[in-house]
Coordinates of C-alpha atoms in Angstrom, one line a residue:
M17 CA 185.7 119.9 226.8
V18 CA 186.5 123.2 228.4
I19 CA 184.7 126.2 227.1
N20 CA 186.8 129.3 227.8
K21 CA 184.7 131.8 226.0
K22 CA 181.3 133.2 227.1
V23 CA 177.9 132.2 225.6
L24 CA 175.4 134.8 224.4
I25 CA 171.7 134.2 224.8
F26 CA 170.0 136.3 222.1
P27 CA 167.2 137.3 222.3
C28 CA 166.8 136.5 225.9
H29 CA 163.5 136.4 227.7
I30 CA 162.4 133.4 225.5
P31 CA 161.8 130.4 228.0
H32 CA 163.9 127.8 226.2
G33 CA 166.8 130.3 225.9
E34 CA 166.7 130.9 229.7
E35 CA 166.5 127.1 230.3
F36 CA 169.8 126.8 228.1
A37 CA 171.4 129.7 230.1
K38 CA 170.8 128.0 233.4
T39 CA 172.2 124.7 232.1
V40 CA 175.5 126.3 230.8
S41 CA 175.8 128.4 233.9
A42 CA 175.7 125.3 236.1
L43 CA 178.6 124.0 234.1
G44 CA 180.6 127.0 234.9
V45 CA 180.3 128.8 231.6
E46 CA 179.7 132.5 231.8
V47 CA 176.5 133.7 230.2
V48 CA 175.8 137.1 228.5
R49 CA 172.2 138.0 227.7
A50 CA 171.0 140.6 225.1
T51 CA 167.6 141.7 223.7
S52 CA 166.5 143.9 221.0
V53 CA 163.6 145.2 223.1
A54 CA 164.9 148.4 224.8
A55 CA 162.5 148.1 227.8
E56 CA 163.6 144.6 228.5
A57 CA 167.3 145.7 228.3
D58 CA 166.7 148.3 230.8
S59 CA 164.9 146.0 233.1
V60 CA 167.9 143.8 234.1
I61 CA 171.2 145.1 235.2
G62 CA 174.1 143.7 232.9
Q63 CA 171.7 142.8 230.1
Y64 CA 172.7 144.3 226.6
H65 CA 170.7 145.9 224.0
L66 CA 171.3 145.0 220.4
P67 CA 169.2 146.5 217.3
F68 CA 166.9 144.2 215.6
V69 CA 168.7 141.9 213.1
N70 CA 167.0 143.8 210.1
E71 CA 168.3 147.1 211.3
S72 CA 171.5 148.6 209.8
G73 CA 173.0 149.1 213.2
F74 CA 172.9 145.4 214.2
L75 CA 176.1 144.2 212.6
P76 CA 178.4 146.8 214.3
A77 CA 176.7 146.4 217.6
F78 CA 176.8 142.6 217.5
H79 CA 180.4 142.5 216.4
A80 CA 181.4 144.9 219.2
L81 CA 179.6 142.8 221.8
L82 CA 181.5 139.7 220.6
E83 CA 184.8 141.4 221.1
Q84 CA 183.9 143.3 224.3
E85 CA 182.5 140.2 226.2
D86 CA 184.8 137.6 224.6
I87 CA 181.8 135.7 223.2
G88 CA 182.5 132.5 221.4
Y89 CA 179.0 130.9 221.3
V90 CA 175.5 132.1 220.6
Y91 CA 172.3 130.6 221.5
A92 CA 169.7 132.1 219.3
A93 CA 166.3 131.7 220.9
H94 CA 164.2 132.7 218.0
D95 CA 164.3 131.1 214.5
V96 CA 164.4 134.3 212.5
V97 CA 167.4 135.4 214.4
L98 CA 169.0 131.9 214.2
D99 CA 168.5 131.8 210.5
F100 CA 170.1 135.3 210.1
L101 CA 173.1 134.3 212.2
K102 CA 173.4 131.0 210.3
K103 CA 173.7 133.0 207.0
L104 CA 176.1 135.5 208.7
R105 CA 178.6 132.8 209.6
T106 CA 179.2 132.0 205.9
Q107 CA 180.2 135.7 205.3
N108 CA 183.3 137.7 206.0
N109 CA 185.0 135.0 208.3
Y110 CA 182.1 135.4 210.9
G111 CA 182.2 131.5 211.0
E112 CA 185.5 131.9 212.9
R113 CA 184.1 134.5 215.4
F114 CA 181.3 132.5 216.9
Q115 CA 179.7 129.2 216.9
L116 CA 175.9 128.5 217.2
C117 CA 174.6 126.3 220.0
N118 CA 171.2 125.2 218.8
D119 CA 169.2 124.4 215.7
Y120 CA 165.8 125.8 214.6
Q121 CA 163.1 125.6 217.2
H122 CA 160.5 124.5 214.7
K123 CA 162.4 121.3 214.2
A124 CA 162.1 120.5 217.9
H125 CA 158.3 121.5 217.9
H126 CA 157.9 119.1 214.8
N127 CA 159.5 116.3 216.9
Y128 CA 157.4 117.1 219.9
Y129 CA 154.2 116.7 218.1
H130 CA 155.5 113.7 215.9
Q131 CA 156.3 111.8 219.1
A132 CA 152.8 112.4 220.4
E133 CA 151.3 111.2 217.1
K134 CA 153.5 108.2 217.2
W135 CA 152.3 107.4 220.7
A136 CA 148.7 107.8 219.7
K137 CA 149.0 105.4 216.9
Q138 CA 150.6 102.8 219.2
A139 CA 147.8 103.3 221.7
L140 CA 145.3 102.6 218.9
R141 CA 147.3 99.5 217.8
D142 CA 147.3 98.2 221.4
I143 CA 143.6 98.7 221.7
T144 CA 142.5 97.3 218.4
S145 CA 144.7 94.3 218.9
E146 CA 143.0 93.6 222.1
K147 CA 146.4 93.5 223.9
Y148 CA 144.8 93.6 227.3
G149 CA 141.4 92.6 226.5
K150 CA 138.3 93.2 224.1
P151 CA 137.2 96.8 224.4
V152 CA 133.6 97.6 225.7
N153 CA 134.2 101.3 225.2
P154 CA 135.1 102.7 221.7
P155 CA 138.7 104.0 221.5
L156 CA 139.4 107.7 221.1
R157 CA 140.5 109.3 217.8
T158 CA 144.2 109.6 217.0
K159 CA 144.3 113.2 217.6
Q160 CA 142.7 112.9 221.0
Y161 CA 145.2 110.5 222.2
A162 CA 147.9 112.7 220.8
N163 CA 146.5 115.5 222.8
L164 CA 146.4 113.3 226.0
N165 CA 150.0 112.6 225.5
L166 CA 151.0 116.3 225.2
G167 CA 149.0 117.3 228.3
F168 CA 150.4 114.3 230.3
H169 CA 154.0 114.9 229.6
H170 CA 153.6 118.7 230.3
I171 CA 152.9 118.0 234.0
P172 CA 155.8 116.9 236.3
G173 CA 155.8 113.2 237.3
Q174 CA 157.3 109.8 237.0
S175 CA 154.5 108.0 235.1
D176 CA 155.8 107.2 231.6
G177 CA 154.4 106.8 228.2
D178 CA 154.3 103.0 228.6
K179 CA 152.0 103.4 231.6
L180 CA 149.9 105.8 229.7
L181 CA 149.5 103.4 226.9
A182 CA 148.2 100.9 229.4
L183 CA 145.8 103.3 230.8
A184 CA 144.4 104.1 227.5
S185 CA 143.7 100.4 226.9
V186 CA 142.2 99.9 230.4
F187 CA 139.7 102.8 229.9
T188 CA 138.3 101.0 226.9
L189 CA 137.7 98.0 229.1
A190 CA 136.4 99.9 232.2
V191 CA 132.8 100.0 233.5
P192 CA 131.2 103.2 234.4
G193 CA 131.8 104.5 237.9
D194 CA 134.1 106.7 240.0
I195 CA 137.8 106.8 239.5
V196 CA 139.7 107.2 242.7
E197 CA 143.3 108.1 243.0
I198 CA 145.5 107.7 246.0
G199 CA 148.6 109.8 245.8
C200 CA 148.5 112.6 243.2
F201 CA 151.7 114.8 243.6
W202 CA 151.7 117.4 240.7
G203 CA 148.7 115.6 238.9
R204 CA 150.2 113.9 235.9
S205 CA 148.3 110.7 236.3
S206 CA 145.3 112.7 237.7
Y207 CA 145.2 114.5 234.5
A208 CA 145.4 111.3 232.4
L209 CA 142.7 109.5 234.5
A210 CA 140.2 112.5 234.2
F211 CA 141.0 113.0 230.5
L212 CA 140.2 109.3 229.7
A213 CA 137.2 109.2 232.0
R214 CA 135.7 112.3 230.6
H215 CA 136.1 111.2 226.9
H216 CA 134.8 107.8 227.6
G217 CA 131.9 109.0 229.7
L218 CA 132.8 106.8 232.7
G219 CA 132.6 109.2 235.6
S220 CA 134.4 111.5 237.9
V221 CA 137.9 111.4 239.4
V222 CA 138.4 111.7 243.2
S223 CA 142.2 112.6 243.8
I224 CA 143.3 111.9 247.3
D225 CA 146.6 113.1 248.8
P226 CA 147.4 114.8 252.1
W227 CA 150.1 116.9 250.2
D228 CA 152.0 116.9 253.5
L229 CA 155.4 115.6 254.6
Q230 CA 154.4 113.5 257.6
P231 CA 152.4 110.7 255.8
S232 CA 155.1 110.4 253.2
S233 CA 158.2 110.4 255.6
D234 CA 158.4 106.6 256.0
Q235 CA 158.1 104.6 252.9
G236 CA 159.2 101.3 254.4
E237 CA 162.3 99.3 255.0
G238 CA 165.3 100.2 253.0
T239 CA 163.8 103.5 251.6
Q240 CA 165.9 106.0 253.5
L241 CA 167.0 107.8 250.2
V242 CA 163.3 108.3 249.4
N243 CA 162.4 109.4 252.9
D244 CA 165.2 112.0 252.7
A245 CA 164.2 113.3 249.3
V246 CA 160.6 114.0 250.2
K247 CA 161.7 116.3 253.1
L248 CA 163.1 118.6 250.5
I249 CA 159.6 119.1 248.8
D250 CA 157.4 122.1 249.4
W251 CA 154.1 120.3 249.7
E252 CA 151.9 123.4 249.7
Q253 CA 153.5 124.4 246.3
V254 CA 152.9 120.9 244.9
F255 CA 149.3 121.1 245.9
Q256 CA 148.8 124.4 244.1
G257 CA 150.6 122.8 241.2
F258 CA 148.1 120.0 241.2
L259 CA 145.1 122.4 241.2
T260 CA 146.6 124.1 238.1
S261 CA 147.3 120.9 236.4
V262 CA 143.8 119.6 236.4
A263 CA 141.8 122.9 236.3
S264 CA 141.0 122.6 232.7
L265 CA 138.9 119.4 233.4
D266 CA 135.4 119.5 234.8
N267 CA 135.1 115.8 236.1
I268 CA 137.8 115.9 238.8
N269 CA 138.1 117.0 242.4
Y270 CA 140.1 116.2 245.5
I271 CA 140.1 115.1 249.1
R272 CA 143.2 116.5 250.9
D273 CA 143.7 113.8 253.5
T274 CA 145.3 110.5 254.2
S275 CA 143.9 107.5 252.3
S276 CA 142.1 105.9 255.3
A277 CA 140.6 109.2 256.4
A278 CA 139.6 109.9 252.8
A279 CA 137.7 106.6 252.7
V280 CA 135.5 107.6 255.5
K281 CA 134.8 110.9 253.9
Y282 CA 134.1 109.1 250.7
Q283 CA 131.6 106.8 252.5
E284 CA 129.7 109.9 253.7
L285 CA 129.8 111.6 250.2
R286 CA 128.0 108.6 248.8
Q287 CA 124.8 110.0 250.5
S288 CA 124.9 113.3 248.7
G289 CA 126.5 112.2 245.5
V290 CA 128.5 115.4 245.3
L291 CA 132.0 116.4 246.1
R292 CA 132.6 120.2 246.1
T293 CA 135.7 122.4 246.7
A294 CA 136.3 126.0 246.3
E295 CA 139.1 125.5 243.7
L296 CA 137.7 122.9 241.4
G297 CA 133.9 123.4 241.9
E298 CA 131.6 120.5 242.1
I299 CA 131.5 116.9 240.7
C300 CA 129.0 114.1 241.0
I301 CA 130.1 110.7 242.4
T302 CA 128.3 107.4 242.4
G303 CA 130.0 105.9 245.5
E304 CA 131.1 102.9 243.3
I305 CA 134.6 102.7 241.9
A306 CA 135.4 101.5 238.5
V307 CA 139.1 102.2 238.6
L308 CA 141.4 102.6 241.8
H309 CA 144.9 104.0 241.2
I310 CA 147.1 103.4 244.3
D311 CA 150.2 105.5 244.5
G312 CA 150.4 106.6 248.0
N313 CA 152.8 105.6 250.8
H314 CA 154.8 102.6 249.4
K315 CA 155.3 100.9 252.8
Y316 CA 153.9 97.4 252.6
E317 CA 151.4 98.0 255.5
E318 CA 150.2 101.2 253.9
V319 CA 149.7 99.7 250.5
K320 CA 147.8 96.8 252.0
K321 CA 145.7 99.3 254.1
D322 CA 144.9 101.3 250.9
I323 CA 143.5 98.2 249.3
A324 CA 141.6 97.1 252.3
S325 CA 140.0 100.5 252.8
W326 CA 138.9 101.0 249.2
M327 CA 138.0 97.4 248.1
P328 CA 134.5 97.6 249.6
F329 CA 133.6 100.4 247.1
M330 CA 134.9 98.5 244.0
K331 CA 132.4 97.6 241.3
S332 CA 132.2 94.2 239.8
G333 CA 134.7 94.2 236.8
G334 CA 136.6 97.2 238.3
W335 CA 140.2 97.7 238.0
I336 CA 142.9 98.2 240.8
L337 CA 146.3 99.7 239.8
L338 CA 149.4 99.4 242.0
D339 CA 152.0 101.9 241.0
D340 CA 155.7 101.1 241.5
Y341 CA 154.8 97.3 241.7
E342 CA 158.3 96.9 240.2
W343 CA 160.3 99.5 242.4
S344 CA 164.0 99.8 243.0
F345 CA 163.7 101.4 246.4
G346 CA 161.5 98.8 248.2
D347 CA 159.2 95.9 247.8
G348 CA 156.0 97.2 249.6
P349 CA 153.8 97.6 246.5
Q350 CA 155.0 94.2 245.1
R351 CA 154.2 92.3 248.3
A352 CA 150.8 93.7 248.6
G353 CA 150.2 93.3 245.0
M354 CA 151.1 89.6 245.0
E355 CA 148.7 89.1 247.8
L356 CA 146.0 90.9 245.7
I357 CA 146.6 88.8 242.8
A358 CA 145.9 85.7 244.9
D359 CA 142.5 87.1 246.1
P360 CA 139.6 85.0 244.8
R361 CA 137.9 88.2 243.7
V362 CA 140.5 88.8 241.1
A363 CA 139.8 87.8 237.4
G364 CA 143.1 88.7 236.0
S365 CA 146.3 90.9 235.9
F366 CA 149.2 92.3 234.0
V367 CA 152.2 94.6 234.5
A368 CA 152.9 97.5 232.3
S369 CA 155.8 99.9 232.9
D370 CA 156.2 99.6 236.7
T371 CA 152.5 99.2 237.4
L372 CA 150.3 96.2 238.3
F373 CA 146.9 96.3 236.7
V374 CA 144.4 94.0 238.4
Q375 CA 140.8 93.4 237.2
L376 CA 138.2 92.1 239.6
K377 CA 135.4 89.6 238.7

């Protein structure tokens, strides 16, 4: 379908309205922006001012703008404005003058929270049905799991809701101890690990990532597409994003280094029992790992090295998670994972989403 007329975003400066504007602009559709706040209209060249919809001057000004800019579509980024325009379209042939591009925002918000509640109930069903084992830690409340789901999906990342379901179950099976994460990116899984560890009273999270191109530039054989993509990333900005993602939690900190170098630092930190950074403050560590989440360099040799470097710190009954065990770009995590499963120290394993979950004896 070719859209010949322009799209009006009104009122503009509401985030979801601007997101829609960027999308239609990318499709080659011309966008017009308007606001009822005079100061906002004056701040951007080419942005129009319209009276508030409850003012007598709105209708003539709105009609004039439609004609002047040849507008055929309106995205109303405010439910009161949208409701007014919906009613307007039923009067005086206005329905023929413009179409509305969106529905009420409160419906989208309802669905957003409904999906989180739905996920939370599934998490509780998985836990109470002992899908992955008999819980040793009480499950969280439904609203707590729903809150976890909202925070998790608000952070950029590739971990999905199915993996989060498995994490929720595993943390009811986990023994107390440190939670160590290799590869953090923006902090989506970091947030989930710290949230669950905090609410189950298990321990602190140590997030490890160099946030640097060089250690990520070679992900193994057949991964050129991945290697090219990581070169586009501003790793310093990602690091700053990680800090913001986890700043609300008081049981997480980081070591900005490669996995092998961080293992040496972790060994040294066992003596003091404290990891301190300027950005996230101070956490206590035990030096014994209850959950190890490996999502660093996916090259077979690197994944194998991660397991070898951190296995000496693992507690009896601890869990090792290998992200991207089922990965369309390479087989490094799977090869290392299959070797891990065969280790006599392993009590059992399962795969959820794309992740291998392994419990030690």
